[in-house]
mmCIF file of C-alpha atoms in Angstrom:
data_model
loop_
_atom_site.group_PDB
_atom_site.id
_atom_site.type_symbol
_atom_site.label_atom_id
_atom_site.label_comp_id
_atom_site.label_asym_id
_atom_site.label_seq_id
_atom_site.Cartn_x
_atom_site.Cartn_y
_atom_site.Cartn_z
ATOM 1 C CA MET H 20 153.402 110.897 145.583
ATOM 2 C CA ARG H 21 153.274 111.536 149.239
ATOM 3 C CA LYS H 22 154.657 114.259 151.038
ATOM 4 C CA SER H 23 155.583 114.460 154.750
ATOM 5 C CA LEU H 24 153.479 116.632 156.936
ATOM 6 C CA PHE H 25 156.215 119.244 157.138
ATOM 7 C CA GLN H 26 156.065 119.323 152.871
ATOM 8 C CA THR H 27 152.632 119.606 153.035
ATOM 9 C CA SER H 28 152.149 121.908 155.546
ATOM 10 C CA ILE H 29 154.230 124.692 153.062
ATOM 11 C CA GLU H 30 152.920 123.763 150.103
ATOM 12 C CA GLY H 31 149.699 124.436 151.360
ATOM 13 C CA LEU H 32 151.204 128.176 152.518
ATOM 14 C CA ARG H 33 153.155 128.479 149.376
ATOM 15 C CA ARG H 34 149.249 127.681 147.578
ATOM 16 C CA LEU H 35 147.142 130.345 149.633
ATOM 17 C CA PHE H 36 149.533 133.020 148.608
ATOM 18 C CA PHE H 37 149.941 131.241 144.867
ATOM 19 C CA LEU H 38 153.809 131.433 145.487
ATOM 20 C CA ILE H 39 154.919 129.349 142.442
ATOM 21 C CA PRO H 40 158.303 126.618 143.072
ATOM 22 C CA PRO H 41 160.762 128.036 140.796
ATOM 23 C CA ASN H 42 160.620 124.156 139.064
ATOM 24 C CA PRO H 43 157.290 122.351 139.045
ATOM 25 C CA GLU H 44 157.376 118.792 140.732
ATOM 26 C CA ILE H 45 154.051 116.711 138.574
ATOM 27 C CA ALA H 46 154.751 116.000 134.856
ATOM 28 C CA GLN H 47 152.175 114.578 133.392
ATOM 29 C CA ILE H 48 153.541 113.173 129.962
ATOM 30 C CA GLU H 49 150.944 112.647 126.493
ATOM 31 C CA ILE H 50 152.594 108.543 125.565
ATOM 32 C CA THR H 51 148.870 108.250 123.565
ATOM 33 C CA ASN H 52 145.713 109.218 123.359
ATOM 34 C CA ARG H 53 144.610 105.924 121.729
ATOM 35 C CA CYS H 54 142.106 104.152 123.920
ATOM 36 C CA ASN H 55 139.535 101.447 123.430
ATOM 37 C CA PHE H 56 137.127 103.003 124.807
ATOM 38 C CA ASN H 57 135.105 105.757 124.539
ATOM 39 C CA CYS H 58 133.706 107.376 127.926
ATOM 40 C CA LEU H 59 130.581 110.083 127.739
ATOM 41 C CA MET H 60 133.117 112.128 130.090
ATOM 42 C CA CYS H 61 136.436 112.020 127.717
ATOM 43 C CA GLN H 62 137.474 114.902 125.950
ATOM 44 C CA ARG H 63 139.797 113.845 123.939
ATOM 45 C CA ILE H 64 138.035 114.010 120.223
ATOM 46 C CA PRO H 65 136.981 117.686 121.913
ATOM 47 C CA LEU H 66 140.050 118.821 122.291
ATOM 48 C CA LYS H 67 140.793 117.744 118.553
ATOM 49 C CA VAL H 68 144.471 115.413 120.394
ATOM 50 C CA PRO H 69 145.674 113.840 117.560
ATOM 51 C CA LEU H 70 145.278 109.540 118.043
ATOM 52 C CA LYS H 71 148.825 108.932 118.288
ATOM 53 C CA ASP H 72 151.751 107.081 120.503
ATOM 54 C CA MET H 73 153.898 109.226 121.313
ATOM 55 C CA ASP H 74 157.444 107.958 119.891
ATOM 56 C CA PHE H 75 159.536 106.077 122.335
ATOM 57 C CA GLY H 76 163.459 107.848 120.899
ATOM 58 C CA LEU H 77 161.870 111.390 122.228
ATOM 59 C CA TYR H 78 160.082 110.166 125.219
ATOM 60 C CA ARG H 79 163.733 109.430 126.447
ATOM 61 C CA GLN H 80 164.772 112.739 124.825
ATOM 62 C CA ILE H 81 161.554 114.405 127.591
ATOM 63 C CA VAL H 82 162.721 112.429 130.340
ATOM 64 C CA ASP H 83 166.721 113.925 130.307
ATOM 65 C CA LYS H 84 165.495 116.790 130.749
ATOM 66 C CA LEU H 85 162.884 116.598 133.658
ATOM 67 C CA GLU H 86 166.220 116.075 136.053
ATOM 68 C CA VAL H 87 163.901 118.264 138.243
ATOM 69 C CA ILE H 88 160.545 116.594 137.700
ATOM 70 C CA GLU H 89 159.476 114.502 141.387
ATOM 71 C CA GLU H 90 156.628 112.238 139.958
ATOM 72 C CA ILE H 91 155.855 111.825 135.622
ATOM 73 C CA ILE H 92 152.625 110.516 134.750
ATOM 74 C CA LEU H 93 152.629 108.579 132.105
ATOM 75 C CA THR H 94 148.788 109.381 131.225
ATOM 76 C CA GLY H 95 147.047 111.497 128.054
ATOM 77 C CA TRP H 96 143.510 111.106 126.652
ATOM 78 C CA GLY H 97 143.927 107.123 125.749
ATOM 79 C CA GLU H 98 145.115 104.584 127.244
ATOM 80 C CA PRO H 99 148.253 103.798 128.501
ATOM 81 C CA LEU H 100 148.499 100.380 128.428
ATOM 82 C CA ILE H 101 147.534 100.001 124.989
ATOM 83 C CA HIS H 102 151.848 102.109 124.385
ATOM 84 C CA PRO H 103 153.402 99.071 123.039
ATOM 85 C CA HIS H 104 156.541 100.560 124.192
ATOM 86 C CA LEU H 105 155.230 101.404 128.193
ATOM 87 C CA LEU H 106 157.633 98.595 129.893
ATOM 88 C CA GLU H 107 160.663 99.976 128.537
ATOM 89 C CA MET H 108 159.238 103.783 128.996
ATOM 90 C CA ILE H 109 158.760 103.591 132.615
ATOM 91 C CA ARG H 110 161.709 101.763 133.226
ATOM 92 C CA TYR H 111 163.814 104.264 131.897
ATOM 93 C CA ALA H 112 162.260 107.060 134.170
ATOM 94 C CA LYS H 113 162.456 104.889 137.152
ATOM 95 C CA GLN H 114 166.304 104.766 136.857
ATOM 96 C CA LYS H 115 166.565 108.725 137.506
ATOM 97 C CA GLY H 116 165.265 108.257 140.399
ATOM 98 C CA GLN H 117 161.291 110.277 139.438
ATOM 99 C CA TRP H 118 158.564 108.805 141.097
ATOM 100 C CA ILE H 119 155.887 106.461 138.456
ATOM 101 C CA SER H 120 152.910 106.777 137.946
ATOM 102 C CA LEU H 121 149.811 106.645 135.220
ATOM 103 C CA THR H 122 145.587 106.135 134.764
ATOM 104 C CA SER H 123 144.294 103.254 133.432
ATOM 105 C CA ASN H 124 140.859 101.939 132.179
ATOM 106 C CA GLY H 125 142.470 98.789 133.776
ATOM 107 C CA SER H 126 140.510 95.896 131.449
ATOM 108 C CA LEU H 127 143.885 95.120 129.553
ATOM 109 C CA LEU H 128 145.352 94.414 132.736
ATOM 110 C CA THR H 129 145.868 90.678 132.707
ATOM 111 C CA LYS H 130 148.130 88.353 135.006
ATOM 112 C CA GLY H 131 150.487 88.312 133.195
ATOM 113 C CA PHE H 132 151.114 92.526 131.678
ATOM 114 C CA ALA H 133 150.370 93.091 135.801
ATOM 115 C CA GLN H 134 153.553 91.510 137.401
ATOM 116 C CA LYS H 135 155.608 93.421 134.148
ATOM 117 C CA ILE H 136 154.800 96.703 135.770
ATOM 118 C CA ILE H 137 154.929 96.142 139.163
ATOM 119 C CA GLN H 138 157.950 94.923 138.304
ATOM 120 C CA ALA H 139 159.212 97.636 135.881
ATOM 121 C CA GLY H 140 159.088 99.238 139.329
ATOM 122 C CA LEU H 141 155.479 101.255 138.887
ATOM 123 C CA ASP H 142 154.972 103.575 142.164
ATOM 124 C CA SER H 143 150.536 104.559 142.059
ATOM 125 C CA ILE H 144 148.609 103.221 139.154
ATOM 126 C CA SER H 145 144.939 105.092 139.493
ATOM 127 C CA PHE H 146 141.756 102.427 138.650
ATOM 128 C CA SER H 147 138.791 104.990 136.071
ATOM 129 C CA ILE H 148 135.854 103.243 137.140
ATOM 130 C CA ASP H 149 132.611 105.118 137.092
ATOM 131 C CA ASP H 150 130.309 101.748 138.245
ATOM 132 C CA ILE H 151 130.387 98.604 139.812
ATOM 133 C CA LYS H 152 127.619 96.435 138.146
ATOM 134 C CA ALA H 153 126.818 95.924 134.396
ATOM 135 C CA PRO H 154 125.930 99.632 132.586
ATOM 136 C CA LYS H 155 122.711 99.300 130.794
ATOM 137 C CA SER H 156 122.321 100.780 127.277
ATOM 138 C CA GLY H 157 123.188 104.135 126.775
ATOM 139 C CA ALA H 158 124.776 104.191 130.839
ATOM 140 C CA LEU H 159 127.660 106.863 131.163
ATOM 141 C CA ALA H 160 129.911 103.587 131.804
ATOM 142 C CA HIS H 161 131.298 101.635 129.718
ATOM 143 C CA PRO H 162 131.602 96.987 130.811
ATOM 144 C CA VAL H 163 132.588 96.912 134.026
ATOM 145 C CA THR H 164 133.468 93.078 134.066
ATOM 146 C CA THR H 165 136.920 92.579 133.252
ATOM 147 C CA GLN H 166 137.773 95.995 134.647
ATOM 148 C CA LEU H 167 136.873 94.691 138.283
ATOM 149 C CA ASN H 168 138.691 91.379 138.128
ATOM 150 C CA ASN H 169 141.498 92.722 136.688
ATOM 151 C CA ILE H 170 141.722 95.400 139.076
ATOM 152 C CA GLU H 171 141.068 92.472 142.101
ATOM 153 C CA ASN H 172 144.172 90.362 140.397
ATOM 154 C CA PHE H 173 146.013 92.993 140.578
ATOM 155 C CA VAL H 174 145.327 94.155 143.799
ATOM 156 C CA LYS H 175 146.182 90.156 145.148
ATOM 157 C CA MET H 176 149.354 90.393 143.538
ATOM 158 C CA ILE H 177 150.323 93.183 145.714
ATOM 159 C CA LYS H 178 149.271 92.377 148.017
ATOM 160 C CA GLY H 179 151.803 93.098 151.148
ATOM 161 C CA LYS H 180 154.244 95.769 149.109
ATOM 162 C CA SER H 181 153.660 98.928 149.826
ATOM 163 C CA LEU H 182 153.732 100.296 146.183
ATOM 164 C CA PRO H 183 152.326 100.488 143.997
ATOM 165 C CA GLU H 184 149.507 102.115 145.292
ATOM 166 C CA VAL H 185 146.291 101.867 144.078
ATOM 167 C CA VAL H 186 143.161 104.600 143.527
ATOM 168 C CA ILE H 187 140.404 103.949 142.140
ATOM 169 C CA GLN H 188 138.815 107.000 140.489
ATOM 170 C CA THR H 189 135.625 108.562 138.902
ATOM 171 C CA THR H 190 133.600 111.071 138.188
ATOM 172 C CA LEU H 191 130.390 112.605 139.765
ATOM 173 C CA HIS H 192 127.487 112.809 137.884
ATOM 174 C CA LYS H 193 123.705 114.506 139.032
ATOM 175 C CA GLY H 194 121.919 111.893 140.348
ATOM 176 C CA GLN H 195 125.041 108.450 140.234
ATOM 177 C CA GLU H 196 125.893 109.343 144.223
ATOM 178 C CA LYS H 197 125.281 106.252 145.379
ATOM 179 C CA LYS H 198 126.919 104.274 142.329
ATOM 180 C CA ILE H 199 129.966 106.144 144.133
ATOM 181 C CA PHE H 200 129.222 104.509 147.074
ATOM 182 C CA GLU H 201 128.909 101.600 145.371
ATOM 183 C CA VAL H 202 132.326 102.475 144.111
ATOM 184 C CA VAL H 203 134.046 102.897 147.752
ATOM 185 C CA ALA H 204 132.099 100.484 148.995
ATOM 186 C CA TRP H 205 133.748 97.936 146.438
ATOM 187 C CA ALA H 206 137.954 99.837 146.578
ATOM 188 C CA ALA H 207 137.708 99.222 150.602
ATOM 189 C CA LYS H 208 136.131 95.264 149.919
ATOM 190 C CA ILE H 209 138.549 94.697 147.495
ATOM 191 C CA GLY H 210 141.911 96.605 149.591
ATOM 192 C CA ALA H 211 142.886 99.739 147.140
ATOM 193 C CA ASP H 212 144.675 102.696 149.319
ATOM 194 C CA MET H 213 142.079 105.843 148.158
ATOM 195 C CA VAL H 214 138.647 106.565 146.463
ATOM 196 C CA ASN H 215 139.021 109.631 144.723
ATOM 197 C CA VAL H 216 136.256 111.559 143.137
ATOM 198 C CA ASN H 217 136.578 114.314 140.301
ATOM 199 C CA ARG H 218 134.206 117.141 139.367
ATOM 200 C CA LEU H 219 132.727 116.482 136.389
ATOM 201 C CA ASP H 220 134.431 119.738 133.545
ATOM 202 C CA MET H 221 130.868 120.724 131.467
ATOM 203 C CA ARG H 222 132.425 122.462 128.481
ATOM 204 C CA PHE H 223 132.205 119.212 126.176
ATOM 205 C CA ASN H 224 129.048 117.014 126.510
ATOM 206 C CA THR H 225 125.551 119.186 126.728
ATOM 207 C CA ARG H 226 124.359 115.597 127.656
ATOM 208 C CA LEU H 227 126.040 115.850 131.094
ATOM 209 C CA LYS H 228 125.033 117.013 134.540
ATOM 210 C CA ARG H 229 126.859 118.024 137.655
ATOM 211 C CA PRO H 230 125.456 118.072 141.305
ATOM 212 C CA ASN H 231 124.940 122.032 142.109
ATOM 213 C CA PHE H 232 128.115 123.182 144.187
ATOM 214 C CA GLU H 233 125.158 123.298 147.536
ATOM 215 C CA GLU H 234 124.273 119.250 146.241
ATOM 216 C CA GLU H 235 127.774 118.549 146.005
ATOM 217 C CA LYS H 236 128.728 119.949 150.015
ATOM 218 C CA GLU H 237 126.150 117.898 150.751
ATOM 219 C CA PHE H 238 127.495 114.579 148.728
ATOM 220 C CA VAL H 239 131.484 115.656 150.139
ATOM 221 C CA LYS H 240 129.904 115.206 153.769
ATOM 222 C CA LYS H 241 128.431 111.096 152.606
ATOM 223 C CA LEU H 242 131.557 110.590 150.897
ATOM 224 C CA ASP H 243 132.943 111.090 153.768
ATOM 225 C CA GLU H 244 131.337 108.842 156.261
ATOM 226 C CA VAL H 245 131.050 106.684 153.464
ATOM 227 C CA GLY H 246 134.312 106.610 153.347
ATOM 228 C CA LYS H 247 135.347 106.373 157.184
ATOM 229 C CA LYS H 248 132.810 103.512 157.022
ATOM 230 C CA TYR H 249 134.593 100.693 155.007
ATOM 231 C CA ASP H 250 137.976 102.220 156.228
ATOM 232 C CA ILE H 251 139.305 103.816 152.884
ATOM 233 C CA GLN H 252 140.729 107.619 152.366
ATOM 234 C CA THR H 253 138.651 108.861 149.943
ATOM 235 C CA GLU H 254 139.289 112.572 148.421
ATOM 236 C CA PHE H 255 136.921 114.499 146.073
ATOM 237 C CA ARG H 256 138.866 117.561 144.885
ATOM 238 C CA PRO H 257 139.126 120.804 145.458
ATOM 239 C CA HIS H 258 136.686 119.770 148.505
ATOM 240 C CA VAL H 259 139.388 117.780 150.622
ATOM 241 C CA ALA H 260 142.956 116.808 149.466
ATOM 242 C CA PHE H 261 145.960 115.164 151.995
ATOM 243 C CA SER H 262 144.772 113.247 154.955
ATOM 244 C CA GLY H 263 145.142 113.662 158.620
ATOM 245 C CA ILE H 264 145.410 117.102 160.252
ATOM 246 C CA SER H 265 146.705 118.336 157.276
ATOM 247 C CA ARG H 266 143.402 117.724 154.963
ATOM 248 C CA GLN H 267 141.288 119.971 158.248
ATOM 249 C CA VAL H 268 143.520 122.563 157.286
ATOM 250 C CA TYR H 269 142.880 122.459 154.043
ATOM 251 C CA ARG H 270 139.759 121.889 154.411
ATOM 252 C CA ILE H 271 138.676 125.429 156.548
ATOM 253 C CA LEU H 272 141.681 127.118 154.145
ATOM 254 C CA ALA H 273 140.706 125.609 150.561
ATOM 255 C CA PRO H 274 138.216 128.786 149.591
ATOM 256 C CA PHE H 275 141.474 130.558 150.525
ATOM 257 C CA MET H 276 144.660 128.873 148.469
ATOM 258 C CA ALA H 277 145.533 131.010 145.466
ATOM 259 C CA LEU H 278 144.913 133.758 146.009
ATOM 260 C CA GLY H 279 141.033 133.170 147.220
ATOM 261 C CA GLY H 280 140.504 131.163 143.718
ATOM 262 C CA ARG H 281 141.724 133.553 141.559
ATOM 263 C CA HIS H 282 144.856 131.154 139.825
ATOM 264 C CA CYS H 283 143.985 127.522 138.934
ATOM 265 C CA LEU H 284 145.001 124.645 142.048
ATOM 266 C CA ARG H 285 146.625 123.136 139.117
ATOM 267 C CA VAL H 286 149.285 125.442 137.047
ATOM 268 C CA TYR H 287 150.958 125.924 140.309
ATOM 269 C CA ASN H 288 153.522 123.250 140.543
ATOM 270 C CA TYR H 289 152.310 120.903 137.235
ATOM 271 C CA VAL H 290 152.937 120.960 133.618
ATOM 272 C CA TYR H 291 151.513 119.410 130.951
ATOM 273 C CA ILE H 292 154.017 117.363 128.053
ATOM 274 C CA ASN H 293 152.552 116.386 124.211
ATOM 275 C CA LEU H 294 153.306 114.518 121.613
ATOM 276 C CA VAL H 295 155.916 116.265 120.064
ATOM 277 C CA GLY H 296 157.077 118.375 123.449
ATOM 278 C CA GLU H 297 155.056 120.647 123.617
ATOM 279 C CA VAL H 298 155.061 122.179 127.493
ATOM 280 C CA THR H 299 151.261 123.649 128.208
ATOM 281 C CA PRO H 300 150.285 123.973 132.292
ATOM 282 C CA CYS H 301 146.663 121.638 131.426
ATOM 283 C CA CYS H 302 145.983 118.001 130.025
ATOM 284 C CA ALA H 303 142.851 119.817 129.178
ATOM 285 C CA LEU H 304 145.011 122.365 126.728
ATOM 286 C CA PRO H 305 147.263 119.567 125.356
ATOM 287 C CA LEU H 306 147.251 122.018 122.138
ATOM 288 C CA TRP H 307 148.559 125.570 123.722
ATOM 289 C CA SER H 308 152.172 125.126 124.324
ATOM 290 C CA ALA H 309 154.346 127.237 126.275
ATOM 291 C CA GLY H 310 157.992 126.372 124.671
ATOM 292 C CA ASN H 311 159.241 122.658 123.195
ATOM 293 C CA LEU H 312 160.705 120.883 124.782
ATOM 294 C CA LEU H 313 163.675 119.581 121.991
ATOM 295 C CA GLN H 314 164.217 123.248 122.065
ATOM 296 C CA GLU H 315 164.483 124.335 125.935
ATOM 297 C CA ASP H 316 165.152 123.336 129.968
ATOM 298 C CA LEU H 317 162.444 123.144 131.209
ATOM 299 C CA GLN H 318 163.672 125.417 133.627
ATOM 300 C CA THR H 319 163.848 127.724 131.224
ATOM 301 C CA ILE H 320 160.307 127.589 129.827
ATOM 302 C CA TRP H 321 158.473 126.855 133.712
ATOM 303 C CA GLN H 322 159.265 130.462 134.451
ATOM 304 C CA SER H 323 159.364 131.726 130.824
ATOM 305 C CA GLU H 324 157.489 135.428 129.964
ATOM 306 C CA LYS H 325 154.646 133.772 128.218
ATOM 307 C CA PHE H 326 154.232 130.958 130.688
ATOM 308 C CA GLN H 327 154.283 133.688 133.667
ATOM 309 C CA GLN H 328 151.699 135.700 131.450
ATOM 310 C CA PHE H 329 149.194 132.475 131.563
ATOM 311 C CA ARG H 330 149.094 132.767 135.065
ATOM 312 C CA GLN H 331 147.924 135.947 135.696
ATOM 313 C CA HIS H 332 143.898 136.156 135.939
ATOM 314 C CA ASP H 333 142.497 137.709 133.155
ATOM 315 C CA PHE H 334 144.863 135.892 130.791
ATOM 316 C CA GLN H 335 144.108 132.671 132.209
ATOM 317 C CA ARG H 336 140.115 132.886 132.404
ATOM 318 C CA LYS H 337 141.078 133.676 128.601
ATOM 319 C CA ILE H 338 141.853 130.837 127.695
ATOM 320 C CA CYS H 339 140.408 128.378 130.292
ATOM 321 C CA GLY H 340 137.165 129.198 129.686
ATOM 322 C CA LYS H 341 134.900 128.502 131.997
ATOM 323 C CA CYS H 342 136.588 125.750 133.691
ATOM 324 C CA ASP H 343 136.097 125.166 136.917
ATOM 325 C CA VAL H 344 137.145 120.898 137.692
ATOM 326 C CA LEU H 345 139.858 121.897 140.125
ATOM 327 C CA GLU H 346 137.981 125.160 141.464
ATOM 328 C CA VAL H 347 136.660 125.575 145.002
ATOM 329 C CA LYS H 348 132.983 126.771 144.051
ATOM 330 C CA GLN H 349 131.798 126.668 139.885
ATOM 331 C CA LYS H 350 131.306 128.569 137.818
#
């Protein structure tokens, strides 16, 4: 969800001192953990999440309790387009006035389905793409031809419309930087709004390799250059966020955010809600619960002793281990 410069500045100051808002602003709902792909970097198997869909009746009960939420992300550890009630889910949440987004691999987004998603009122969609070329056997990425065609057709269908916005999402692997720059060029060519590059979570797959912190910083500089060359916004959190003046301010303040990096940036204004309504601080903690929305309201859970305990530096380190996906500096 796009924010004004003033809103972004205020949020930046609050993040700097880790001043938690009275309510979360973003809720990610685990509508399904089933997927038609099996990507090496995906954590759904190591996390041992149930490979099921959320019941639509339960979903409605959850959304009814999210009045204070500004953005709802309809994405769990699976492919959202698999859920048989996705369109109804989008429409139901839109009736409540929330900004609705999701992340998809794009392989199931036929022209007919794409038109229905647009009509349902989706505000933003992120497509996961790690390569724009068909991968060799044993490569990290999955087959892309159908994905690319579907995404290109989707962007053509919304040409001239402000929404839904289209974000291309990819992950940074060591030695794969060139592929990311190719993804950026392709994203600009088709008319996407942004490319978001994510740091790999190294806790679950030893086959994965990523650049060290100094190499990462060099990559961010090059990513900026490539983005400017092709006139498309690029982000690599936590090094880069926002745009314009706010982007430059963020870069200066980033090392000092959340009391000098003592806290994860994710837990500032975000909750993850799993298949059965349990509320957790992060998508990487789907089985750790601070409370259930069927039994308590969101504000009570957000301000509960258990959630406050989680925000404490030492306790958070104990629960999250060596995760550094959203920290400025790698562990």
